Tab-separated table of C-alpha atoms in Angstrom:
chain	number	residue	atom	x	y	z
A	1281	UNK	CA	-11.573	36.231	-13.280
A	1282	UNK	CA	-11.950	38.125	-16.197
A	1283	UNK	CA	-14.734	38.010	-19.461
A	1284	UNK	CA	-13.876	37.908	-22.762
A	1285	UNK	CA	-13.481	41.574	-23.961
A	1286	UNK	CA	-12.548	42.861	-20.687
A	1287	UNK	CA	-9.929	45.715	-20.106
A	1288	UNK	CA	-6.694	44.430	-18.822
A	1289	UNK	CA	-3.295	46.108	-17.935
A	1290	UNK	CA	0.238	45.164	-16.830
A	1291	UNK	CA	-0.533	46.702	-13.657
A	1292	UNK	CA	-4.109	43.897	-12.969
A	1293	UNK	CA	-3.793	42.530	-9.906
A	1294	UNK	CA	-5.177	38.877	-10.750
A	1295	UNK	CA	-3.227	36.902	-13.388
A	1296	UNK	CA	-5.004	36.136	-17.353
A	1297	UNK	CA	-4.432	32.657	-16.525
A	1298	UNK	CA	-1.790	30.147	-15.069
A	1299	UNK	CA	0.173	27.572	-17.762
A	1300	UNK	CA	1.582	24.648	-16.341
A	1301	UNK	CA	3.358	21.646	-17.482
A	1302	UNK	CA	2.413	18.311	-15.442
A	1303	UNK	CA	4.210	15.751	-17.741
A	1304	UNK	CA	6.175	15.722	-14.265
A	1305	UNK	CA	4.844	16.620	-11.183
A	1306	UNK	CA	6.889	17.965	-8.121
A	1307	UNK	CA	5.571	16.475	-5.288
A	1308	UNK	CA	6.939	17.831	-1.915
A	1309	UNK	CA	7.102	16.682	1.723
A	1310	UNK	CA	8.864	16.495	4.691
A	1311	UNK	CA	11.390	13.686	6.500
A	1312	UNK	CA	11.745	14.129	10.641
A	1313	UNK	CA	15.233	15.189	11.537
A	1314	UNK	CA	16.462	11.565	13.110
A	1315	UNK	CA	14.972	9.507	9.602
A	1316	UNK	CA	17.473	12.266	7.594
A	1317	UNK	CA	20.406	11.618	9.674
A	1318	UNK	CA	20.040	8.388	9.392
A	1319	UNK	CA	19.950	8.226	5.949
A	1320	UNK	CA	22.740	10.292	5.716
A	1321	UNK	CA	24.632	8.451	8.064
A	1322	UNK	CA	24.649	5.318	6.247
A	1323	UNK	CA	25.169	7.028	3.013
A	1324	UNK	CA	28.277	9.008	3.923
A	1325	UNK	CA	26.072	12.396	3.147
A	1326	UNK	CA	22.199	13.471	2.274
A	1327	UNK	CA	23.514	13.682	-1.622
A	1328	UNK	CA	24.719	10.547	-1.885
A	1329	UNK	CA	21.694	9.201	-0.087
A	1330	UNK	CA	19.254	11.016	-2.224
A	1331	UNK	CA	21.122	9.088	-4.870
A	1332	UNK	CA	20.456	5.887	-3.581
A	1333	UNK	CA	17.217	6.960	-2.244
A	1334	UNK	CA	14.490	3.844	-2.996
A	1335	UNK	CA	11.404	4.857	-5.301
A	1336	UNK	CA	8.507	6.264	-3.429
A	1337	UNK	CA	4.808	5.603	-3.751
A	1338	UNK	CA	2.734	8.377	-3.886
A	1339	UNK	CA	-0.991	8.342	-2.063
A	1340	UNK	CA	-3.590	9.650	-3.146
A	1341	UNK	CA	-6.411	11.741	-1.526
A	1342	UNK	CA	-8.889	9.172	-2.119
A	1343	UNK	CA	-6.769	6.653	-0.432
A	1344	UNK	CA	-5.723	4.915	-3.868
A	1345	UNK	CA	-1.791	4.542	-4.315
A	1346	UNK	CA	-0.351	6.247	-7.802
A	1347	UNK	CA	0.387	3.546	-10.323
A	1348	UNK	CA	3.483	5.045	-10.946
A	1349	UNK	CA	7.093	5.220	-8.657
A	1350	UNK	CA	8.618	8.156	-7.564
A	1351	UNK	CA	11.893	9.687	-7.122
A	1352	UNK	CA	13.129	11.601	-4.173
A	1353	UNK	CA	15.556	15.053	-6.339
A	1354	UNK	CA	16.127	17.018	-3.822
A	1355	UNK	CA	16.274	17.419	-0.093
A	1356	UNK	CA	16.734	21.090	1.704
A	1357	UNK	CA	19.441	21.983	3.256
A	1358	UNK	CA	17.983	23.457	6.637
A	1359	UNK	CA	16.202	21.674	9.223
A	1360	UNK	CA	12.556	23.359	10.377
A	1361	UNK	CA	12.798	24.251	13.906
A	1362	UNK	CA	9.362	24.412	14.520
A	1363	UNK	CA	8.390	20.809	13.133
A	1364	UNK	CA	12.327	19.508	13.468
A	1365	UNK	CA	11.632	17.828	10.113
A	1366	UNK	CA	13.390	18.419	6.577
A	1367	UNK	CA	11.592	19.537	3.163
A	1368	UNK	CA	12.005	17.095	0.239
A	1369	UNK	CA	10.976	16.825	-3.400
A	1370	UNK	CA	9.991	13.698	-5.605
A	1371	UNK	CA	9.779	13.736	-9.384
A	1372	UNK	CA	6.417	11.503	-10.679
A	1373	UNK	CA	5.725	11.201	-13.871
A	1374	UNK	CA	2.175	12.220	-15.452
A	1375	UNK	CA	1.673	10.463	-18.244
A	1376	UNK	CA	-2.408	10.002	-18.233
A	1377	UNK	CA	-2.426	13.523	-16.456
A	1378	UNK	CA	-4.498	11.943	-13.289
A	1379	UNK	CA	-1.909	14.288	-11.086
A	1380	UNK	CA	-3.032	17.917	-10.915
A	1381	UNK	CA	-0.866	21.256	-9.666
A	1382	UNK	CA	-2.398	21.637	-6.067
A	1383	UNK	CA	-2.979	17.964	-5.101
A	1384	UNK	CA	-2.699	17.035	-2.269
A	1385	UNK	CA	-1.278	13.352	-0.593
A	1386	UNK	CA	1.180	11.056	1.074
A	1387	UNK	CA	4.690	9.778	0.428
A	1388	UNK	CA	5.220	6.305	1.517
A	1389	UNK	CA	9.092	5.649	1.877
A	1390	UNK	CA	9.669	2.328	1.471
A	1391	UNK	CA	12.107	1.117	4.300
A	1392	UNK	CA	14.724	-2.667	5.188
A	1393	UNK	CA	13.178	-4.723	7.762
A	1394	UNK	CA	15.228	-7.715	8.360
A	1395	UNK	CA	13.416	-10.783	10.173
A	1396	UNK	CA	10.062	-9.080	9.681
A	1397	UNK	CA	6.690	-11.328	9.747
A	1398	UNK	CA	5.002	-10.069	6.726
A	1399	UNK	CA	0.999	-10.791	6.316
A	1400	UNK	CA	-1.387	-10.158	3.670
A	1401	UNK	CA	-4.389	-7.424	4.606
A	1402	UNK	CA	-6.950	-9.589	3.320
A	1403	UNK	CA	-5.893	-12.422	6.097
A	1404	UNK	CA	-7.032	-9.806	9.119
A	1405	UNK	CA	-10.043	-7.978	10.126
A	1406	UNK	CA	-9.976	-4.407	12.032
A	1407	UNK	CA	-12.328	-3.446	15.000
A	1408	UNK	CA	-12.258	0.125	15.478
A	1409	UNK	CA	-8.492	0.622	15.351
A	1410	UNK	CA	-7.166	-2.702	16.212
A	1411	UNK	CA	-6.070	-5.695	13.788
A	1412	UNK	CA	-6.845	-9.258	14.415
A	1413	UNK	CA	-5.882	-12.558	12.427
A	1414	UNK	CA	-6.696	-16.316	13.282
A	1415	UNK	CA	-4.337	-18.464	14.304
A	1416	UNK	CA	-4.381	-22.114	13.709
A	1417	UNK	CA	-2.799	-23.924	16.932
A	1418	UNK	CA	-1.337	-27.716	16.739
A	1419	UNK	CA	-4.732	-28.777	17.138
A	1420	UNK	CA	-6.243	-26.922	14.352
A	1421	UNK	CA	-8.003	-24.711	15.870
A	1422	UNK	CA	-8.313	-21.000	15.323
A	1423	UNK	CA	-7.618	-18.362	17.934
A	1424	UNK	CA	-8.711	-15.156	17.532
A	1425	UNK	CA	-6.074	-13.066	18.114
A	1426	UNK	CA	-4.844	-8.947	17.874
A	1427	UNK	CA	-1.439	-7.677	16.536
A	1428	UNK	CA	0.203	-4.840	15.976
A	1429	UNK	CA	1.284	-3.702	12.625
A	1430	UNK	CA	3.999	-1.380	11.452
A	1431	UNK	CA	1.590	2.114	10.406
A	1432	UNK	CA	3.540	1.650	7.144
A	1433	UNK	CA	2.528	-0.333	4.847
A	1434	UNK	CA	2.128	-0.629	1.050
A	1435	UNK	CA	-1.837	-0.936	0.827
A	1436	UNK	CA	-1.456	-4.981	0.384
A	1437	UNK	CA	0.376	-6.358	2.860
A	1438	UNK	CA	1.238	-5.174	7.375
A	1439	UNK	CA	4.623	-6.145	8.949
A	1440	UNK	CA	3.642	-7.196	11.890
A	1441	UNK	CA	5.591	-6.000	15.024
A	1442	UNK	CA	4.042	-7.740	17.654
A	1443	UNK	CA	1.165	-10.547	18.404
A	1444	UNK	CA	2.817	-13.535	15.627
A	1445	UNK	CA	5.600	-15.434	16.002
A	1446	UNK	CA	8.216	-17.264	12.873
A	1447	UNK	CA	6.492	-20.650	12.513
A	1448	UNK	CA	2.556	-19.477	13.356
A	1449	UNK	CA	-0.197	-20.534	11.498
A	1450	UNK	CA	-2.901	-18.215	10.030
A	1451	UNK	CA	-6.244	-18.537	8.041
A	1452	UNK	CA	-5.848	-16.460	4.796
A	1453	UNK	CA	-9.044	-17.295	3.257
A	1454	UNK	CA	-12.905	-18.097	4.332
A	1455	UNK	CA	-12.495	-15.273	7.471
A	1456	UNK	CA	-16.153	-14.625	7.970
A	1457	UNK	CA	-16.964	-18.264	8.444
A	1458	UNK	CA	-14.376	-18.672	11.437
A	1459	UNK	CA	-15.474	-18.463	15.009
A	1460	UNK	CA	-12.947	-18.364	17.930
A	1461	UNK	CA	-11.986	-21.997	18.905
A	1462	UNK	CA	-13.290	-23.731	15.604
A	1463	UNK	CA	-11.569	-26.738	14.332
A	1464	UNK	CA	-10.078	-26.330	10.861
A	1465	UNK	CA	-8.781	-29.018	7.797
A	1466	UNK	CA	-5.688	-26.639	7.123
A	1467	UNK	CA	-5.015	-26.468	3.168
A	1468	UNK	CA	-2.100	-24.435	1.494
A	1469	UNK	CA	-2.347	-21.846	-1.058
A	1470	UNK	CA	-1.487	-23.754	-3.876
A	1471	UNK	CA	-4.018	-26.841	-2.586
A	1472	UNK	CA	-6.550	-23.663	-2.103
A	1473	UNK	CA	-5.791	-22.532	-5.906
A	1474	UNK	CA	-6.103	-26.661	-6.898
A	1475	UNK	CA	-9.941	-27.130	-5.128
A	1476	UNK	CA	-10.832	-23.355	-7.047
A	1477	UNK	CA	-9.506	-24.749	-10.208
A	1478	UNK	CA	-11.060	-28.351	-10.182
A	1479	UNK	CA	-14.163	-26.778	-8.903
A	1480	UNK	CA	-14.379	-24.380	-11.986
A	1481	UNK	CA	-13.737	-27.280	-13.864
A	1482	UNK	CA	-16.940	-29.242	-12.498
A	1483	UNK	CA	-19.094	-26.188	-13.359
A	1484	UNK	CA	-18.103	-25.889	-16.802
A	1485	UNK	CA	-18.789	-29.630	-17.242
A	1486	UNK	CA	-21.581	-29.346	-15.302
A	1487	UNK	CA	-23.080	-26.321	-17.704
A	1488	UNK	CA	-23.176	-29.049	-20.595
A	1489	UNK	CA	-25.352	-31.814	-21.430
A	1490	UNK	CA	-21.969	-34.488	-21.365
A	1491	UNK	CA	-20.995	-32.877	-18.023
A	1492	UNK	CA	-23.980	-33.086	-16.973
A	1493	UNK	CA	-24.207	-36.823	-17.697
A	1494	UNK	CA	-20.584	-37.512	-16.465
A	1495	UNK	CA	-21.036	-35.405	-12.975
A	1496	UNK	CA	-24.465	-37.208	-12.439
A	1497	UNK	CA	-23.346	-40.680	-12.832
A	1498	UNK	CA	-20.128	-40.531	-11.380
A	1499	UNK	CA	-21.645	-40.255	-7.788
């Protein structure tokens, strides 16, 4: 706000400048009443569940996730009555000083799900705000089906809560080939990574004059 050479006074309403240190950022947000009591619950007490708190991930406001965990210092003491949610603070650390004072973002708390169905994102396609995946029936043919995901999630993989069963099939690769209905030649991940590798393989042979020579006479 103010020039080089300009009068100033203790009394100046608007500050010279503000110093901060971000080697650690303070990152604050809120927990809803029932998640706290839980917590504490199991714990014995919120201290000795901030203790054995899990690290966060911190989201960005481009969507990205920090590359860096978190950890959940403090919690306050008093319970919002307008929100019914509590005010907590994670520590991140700031080493290539991406995090700046007055971000803003997301915590995701990492929670136990015993018995969940976990799937990878890049196995499903979304329409609008639903989630489908394919499912491969004993005949080997895909379905075309929606589930329902947990809205947490740690930007790689959904746990799905309804719409799979333990045991069911789905395609993981080649989505955008599929059609509802189409018979499949199942292949597992590592027989996927196999055909990717002996297919590089061929190409590199292929790019020389031997390979060349080998892949053409070996039809």
């Amino acid at each position: 706000p103010y020039k080089v050479g300009a009068l100033v006074s203790a009394s100046s309403a608007d500050a010279l400048t503000t110093v901060s240190n971000i080697s650690t950022m303070e990152v604050f947000f809120s927990m809803s009443e029932s998640d706290i009591l839980s917590l504490a619950k199991t714990s014995g007490n919120i201290q000795a569940a901030l203790k054995s708190f899990p690290a966060v991930k911190l989201q960005l406001a481009d969507g990205s996730t920090y590359s860096l965990p978190g950890k959940v210092v403090k919690a306050s003491g008093v319970i919002n009555a307008t929100t019914g949610s509590v005010s907590l603070i994670a520590h991140f650390t700031n080493p290539q000083r991406l995090l700046k004072s007055g971000g803003s973002g997301a915590i995701i708390v990492p929670k136990n799900n015993n018995d969940a169905i976990v799937i990878p994102q890049s196995a499903c396609s979304q329409v609008q705000d639903k989630i489908f995946v394919y499912i491969v029936n004993s005949n080997n043919k895909v379905k075309y089906s929606e589930i329902t995901v947990d809205p947490q999630d740690d930007g790689s993989n959904y746990i799905v809560t309804s719409g799979l069963h333990t045991g069911d099939r789905i395609v993981t690769k080649g989505l955008t080939t599929l059609e509802d209905g189409m018979k499949i030649t199942p292949i597992t991940e590592a027989q996927y990574a196999q055909n990717i590798d002996k297919a590089a393989k061929l190409g590199a042979e292929q790019g020389s004059a031997k390979g060349f020579i080998k892949a053409m006479t070996s039809k």
